[in-house]
Amino acid sequence: MTERIWEDLLSERDEAVITAAGYDKEGASSWESRGLGENPLVLVIDMQRLIVGDDVPILDAVEEYRTAMGEIAWDAIDHIDPFLDFARDEGLRVVYSRVVPSSYDDPDHPDLDIVDPVAPEEGETVIDKTYASVFFDTELDDLLTEGEHDSLIVVGNSTSGCVRATVVDATQHGYGVVLPQECLFDRIEASHKIGLLDMWMKYAEVLETEEVREYVETLEEP
C-alpha cells in the first residue's frame, strides 16, 4: 500500500472528506485522473545546474543560485538516476525538458545544463521551454502523438510548479499521468506534499517508485 507522504498535514475533517467523497479509491469525478497507460513516456523536468546546485544544504545552495535546492534535489537524484536506467532497460522513451529563463541571453550557458547523473543519453530529446508547463508552446504533444503514447511518467521538479503545471496540461490533453513520489522534489516541504496531494486528488496517480517499477514491468513491448 502506497505511503501517502502528505497525510501528516491532514486534519481529521480532511481525512473524512477524502474518504466520504471517494478520493481514497479514485480521482476526479469529472474525468479519468488515475488511469495507468499502456505506452507511457518518461518525462524528466528541469534537472539543471541552476536548479539542482551542489549537494549541500539548501540554504548553502541558494548562495550560488537562488533557485538551487541542493541536497533536496540530490536526494531525489538518488532515486531518479536508477529509475531512468530501469525505464530505458524496459524500452521506455525518455524525454527531457529544460527551462531557459529570460534572464539568460545564451541558451547554451553551463547553468542551464542538465546535471550529469541524470543527463540525457545519446539520441534522447531535450525540449526547451520558457514557462512552467512542458506543454506550453513546445513540441511535447506532437512527440506524444507521433509515438502513440497514452500517458507520462513524470520525474523532476518542482512539484508545486513546473511538475504540477505539466501534469494539469497532460490531463487536459487526454493523457494519463503517473508520479513516482521519491523522484519529485520542491524547495518547500509543505508545497511538495500539498502539490502531490492536489495532483493525486485531481490529475494523477501518485505511487512509490517501486510500485511504478512494478507497473512498468507489466507493460507489453511497444
XYZ file of C-alpha atoms in Angstrom:
222
model
C 0.000 0.000 0.000
C 1.368 3.396 -1.010
C 2.683 5.578 1.795
C 0.992 8.949 1.330
C 3.631 11.469 2.374
C 1.090 14.264 2.784
C -1.043 12.537 5.415
C 0.686 14.278 8.326
C -0.749 17.575 7.020
C -4.380 16.426 7.034
C -6.884 17.242 9.740
C -9.500 14.720 10.823
C -12.053 16.561 8.697
C -9.735 16.464 5.667
C -9.340 12.715 6.044
C -13.098 12.296 6.413
C -13.780 14.353 3.271
C -11.292 12.320 1.227
C -12.961 9.087 2.333
C -16.562 10.305 2.034
C -16.001 11.734 -1.452
C -14.175 8.610 -2.581
C -10.799 10.173 -3.324
C -9.112 7.367 -1.440
C -10.352 4.994 -4.157
C -10.488 7.115 -7.325
C -9.546 10.571 -8.528
C -11.526 13.415 -10.058
C -15.194 12.677 -10.716
C -15.298 14.718 -13.942
C -12.545 12.856 -15.810
C -10.346 9.778 -15.509
C -7.430 11.075 -13.446
C -5.766 7.888 -12.227
C -5.645 5.653 -15.246
C -2.386 3.804 -15.906
C -1.463 3.902 -19.573
C -0.195 1.119 -21.813
C 2.518 3.114 -23.605
C 3.962 5.730 -21.244
C 6.732 8.204 -21.979
C 9.101 9.215 -19.169
C 9.395 12.997 -18.827
C 12.306 14.435 -16.838
C 11.563 18.032 -15.843
C 14.268 20.708 -15.439
C 17.131 18.822 -13.800
C 19.550 21.678 -14.450
C 22.600 23.082 -12.729
C 20.938 26.343 -11.656
C 18.062 24.390 -10.081
C 19.910 21.410 -8.640
C 23.077 23.147 -7.409
C 25.712 21.434 -5.291
C 24.962 18.585 -2.907
C 24.813 20.847 0.148
C 22.021 22.064 2.453
C 19.565 24.245 0.553
C 20.472 27.389 2.488
C 24.043 26.950 1.284
C 22.961 26.059 -2.249
C 20.955 29.266 -2.688
C 24.071 31.334 -2.045
C 25.289 30.295 -5.511
C 21.927 30.082 -7.324
C 18.798 31.472 -5.708
C 16.818 28.734 -7.495
C 19.028 25.836 -6.331
C 17.732 23.142 -3.996
C 20.971 21.398 -3.071
C 20.619 18.198 -1.090
C 16.839 18.166 -1.607
C 17.482 17.729 -5.327
C 20.335 15.270 -4.819
C 18.209 13.083 -2.537
C 15.713 12.831 -5.407
C 18.515 12.141 -7.910
C 19.395 9.058 -5.862
C 16.001 7.732 -6.958
C 15.718 9.331 -10.422
C 19.057 8.022 -11.707
C 18.346 4.290 -11.177
C 14.735 4.741 -12.272
C 15.836 6.171 -15.622
C 18.239 3.265 -16.131
C 15.388 0.883 -15.362
C 12.987 2.683 -17.717
C 15.473 2.560 -20.584
C 16.122 -1.129 -19.951
C 12.368 -1.676 -20.175
C 12.266 0.105 -23.532
C 10.502 3.283 -22.419
C 11.254 6.507 -24.233
C 12.835 9.213 -22.048
C 12.367 12.901 -22.883
C 13.770 15.883 -21.003
C 12.687 19.469 -20.505
C 14.987 22.398 -19.862
C 13.806 25.824 -18.735
C 15.592 28.745 -20.380
C 14.862 31.828 -18.249
C 14.536 35.186 -19.973
C 17.443 36.416 -17.828
C 19.820 34.156 -19.811
C 20.892 35.533 -23.182
C 22.819 32.354 -24.022
C 20.715 29.163 -24.188
C 23.958 27.161 -24.068
C 25.076 28.677 -20.757
C 26.504 25.981 -18.413
C 23.992 26.979 -15.716
C 21.259 25.557 -17.946
C 22.914 22.168 -18.439
C 21.197 19.040 -17.112
C 23.341 17.609 -14.319
C 25.495 14.590 -15.148
C 23.916 11.810 -13.042
C 20.602 12.178 -14.881
C 21.813 13.696 -18.165
C 20.213 12.601 -21.454
C 21.732 9.703 -23.319
C 22.610 9.974 -26.995
C 19.530 10.433 -29.149
C 17.176 11.452 -26.332
C 15.119 14.574 -26.891
C 15.556 17.741 -24.811
C 12.700 20.260 -25.015
C 13.460 23.896 -24.195
C 10.679 25.867 -22.554
C 10.187 29.356 -21.163
C 7.222 28.812 -18.836
C 6.145 26.260 -16.263
C 4.330 23.658 -18.342
C 6.352 21.499 -20.708
C 3.283 21.507 -22.978
C 3.177 25.280 -23.430
C 4.490 26.366 -26.858
C 6.647 23.217 -27.273
C 6.664 20.039 -29.351
C 5.777 17.711 -26.454
C 2.209 16.964 -27.573
C 3.466 16.194 -31.086
C 6.071 13.774 -29.690
C 3.429 12.000 -27.632
C 1.067 11.745 -30.591
C 3.732 10.554 -33.017
C 4.891 7.885 -30.558
C 1.313 6.828 -29.792
C 1.953 7.436 -26.099
C -1.154 7.478 -23.932
C 0.483 8.584 -20.682
C 3.503 10.084 -18.959
C 5.653 9.090 -16.019
C 6.910 12.412 -14.660
C 10.039 12.956 -12.561
C 11.943 16.104 -11.602
C 10.904 19.457 -10.203
C 9.370 21.446 -8.788
C 6.380 19.542 -7.517
C 4.228 22.625 -6.953
C 5.468 24.491 -10.040
C 6.602 23.022 -13.357
C 5.574 19.475 -12.463
C 2.080 20.497 -11.429
C 1.590 22.767 -14.449
C 2.703 19.976 -16.779
C 0.530 17.380 -15.073
C -2.571 19.585 -15.325
C -1.900 20.196 -19.022
C -1.281 16.492 -19.609
C -4.685 15.653 -18.141
C -6.329 18.377 -20.222
C -4.683 16.920 -23.336
C -6.119 13.490 -22.505
C -3.006 11.768 -21.169
C -2.734 9.695 -18.015
C -0.005 10.661 -15.535
C 1.961 8.581 -13.044
C 4.139 10.258 -10.409
C 6.865 8.261 -8.604
C 6.873 10.363 -5.451
C 10.513 9.817 -4.437
C 11.575 11.099 -7.889
C 9.955 14.523 -7.377
C 11.069 17.438 -5.232
C 10.390 21.032 -4.213
C 12.257 23.615 -2.185
C 9.410 23.922 0.339
C 8.362 20.690 2.044
C 4.759 21.822 2.542
C 4.470 22.783 -1.146
C 5.839 19.382 -2.129
C 3.368 17.459 -0.003
C 0.366 19.615 -0.858
C 1.283 19.565 -4.551
C 1.328 15.765 -4.525
C -1.960 15.672 -2.606
C -3.651 18.022 -5.089
C -2.405 16.089 -8.113
C -3.385 12.755 -6.551
C -6.913 14.010 -5.904
C -7.451 15.621 -9.319
C -4.920 14.809 -12.021
C -2.557 11.864 -11.480
C -1.710 8.552 -9.907
C 0.899 9.061 -7.170
C 2.843 5.932 -6.286
C 6.033 4.908 -4.604
C 8.827 4.437 -7.134
C 8.938 0.688 -6.546
C 5.235 0.490 -7.378
C 5.872 2.370 -10.627
C 8.602 -0.140 -11.488
C 6.133 -2.979 -10.901
C 3.597 -1.272 -13.170
C 6.175 -0.779 -15.945
C 7.167 -4.444 -15.742
C 3.581 -5.421 -16.580
C 3.597 -3.471 -19.843
C 3.816 -5.284 -23.146
C 6.585 -4.462 -25.608
C 5.541 -1.438 -27.713
